[in-house]
Amino acid sequence: MKTLIELREISLYALLFAIISIVLATKYAKVNKKKGKRPPEAAGSWPIIGHLHLLGGRNQLLHRTLGVMADKYGPIFSIRLGIHPTIVVSNWEILKECFTTNDRVFSTRPKFLALKIMGYNQTMFGFAPYGEYWRDIRKLVMVELLSNQRLELLKHVRDTETSLLTKELYEKSVKSGGQVTVEMKKRLGDMAMNIIVRMISGKRYFSIDANSNQESKRCQEALANFFYLVGLNLASDAVPFLGWLDSVKGYVGKMKRTARELDNVLGSWVNEHRRTRLNRSIKEEEKDFIHVMLSSMDDRDISVDEADTTVKANCLSLLSVSDTPVDMTESPGLAVPKATPLEVVLRPRLPSIAYEF
């Protein structure tokens, strides 16, 4: 009897919470609804979740769904992602108008829980809100880090990693008697990751070989967790007052642990570079991205902690682009392409002297 009463009380509280949530969501939508000319809103919106139920099918391609909506509602229309009104543009002339004449209006970034917790309160270059900080970091990245001169100075990193992969494949072929089938997707991903990590920090962490040191494993695990958690669809991103669901599911705790792990890895890189700068002068061709960013921070009137946070945040921003595989397969996401092995048959065509390194 007592258990039955408790279940009834829980059901009553759940029903009461659902009613309050709907009322609050409706009130929020009315308060934020502006007068004036607005693009048409797609039909089928539900309270609280908006149009999310129309966009989240398992085998549903988002761009095709939005394309069908564009055929029905025109080149510019609105949908609601949770309680957030969102404009969808499918005409290049309107899009050009948005990102040229009115670029400042559209240049900010939405707030995401994962990037707030793991991305140093969303100070990563690619996700920072528009403002003075974003403009300064954009200038630093484009003029100093990704300039043609800097990339040319670091060309030896790309050449070395390509040679190491070629050497590994050749040795594998020789050991097998001249011909062997190998899986290449992991190897190509590791090569790309090593190039990026070396250009950022001067370190080499990723290898198909399972015998990695503890620091390498710690870095790989932290980055893998980061990429996984950033890709989650969190309730709080769509409906902020349902953020407690993310805590109940354990996502918030995992993000905080991953944030600490990432900070330890990135912090060790920055501290090591600071010690190197104190002990000796760094030649221009030896400078990786962290050296360049620290030199830039020296010219700013900010504390060491603030400078280190900026450097770590933008190291993470540059690392985050390396998890996207190049794949032209049309699929609902990255799960299908990643599940498909990329196998090649190794058979050296040139004399062995051509493969000596």
CSV table of C-alpha atoms in Angstrom, one decimal, residues 42-56 79-83:
chain,number,residue,atom,x,y,z
A,42,ALA,CA,7.2,25.4,-40.9
A,43,ALA,CA,4.1,23.5,-39.7
A,44,GLY,CA,4.3,20.7,-37.3
A,45,SER,CA,5.9,22.4,-34.3
A,46,TRP,CA,5.2,20.8,-30.9
A,47,PRO,CA,5.4,22.6,-27.5
A,48,ILE,CA,8.8,22.6,-25.8
A,49,ILE,CA,10.6,20.5,-28.5
A,50,GLY,CA,9.6,22.6,-31.5
A,51,HIS,CA,10.4,20.9,-34.8
A,52,LEU,CA,13.1,18.5,-33.4
A,53,HIS,CA,10.8,15.5,-33.9
A,54,LEU,CA,10.7,16.2,-37.6
A,55,LEU,CA,14.5,16.4,-37.9
A,56,GLY,CA,15.8,13.5,-35.9
A,79,ILE,CA,11.8,26.4,-37.4
A,80,ARG,CA,12.2,26.0,-33.7
A,81,LEU,CA,15.0,23.9,-32.3
A,82,GLY,CA,13.5,23.3,-28.9
A,83,ILE,CA,12.6,26.8,-27.7
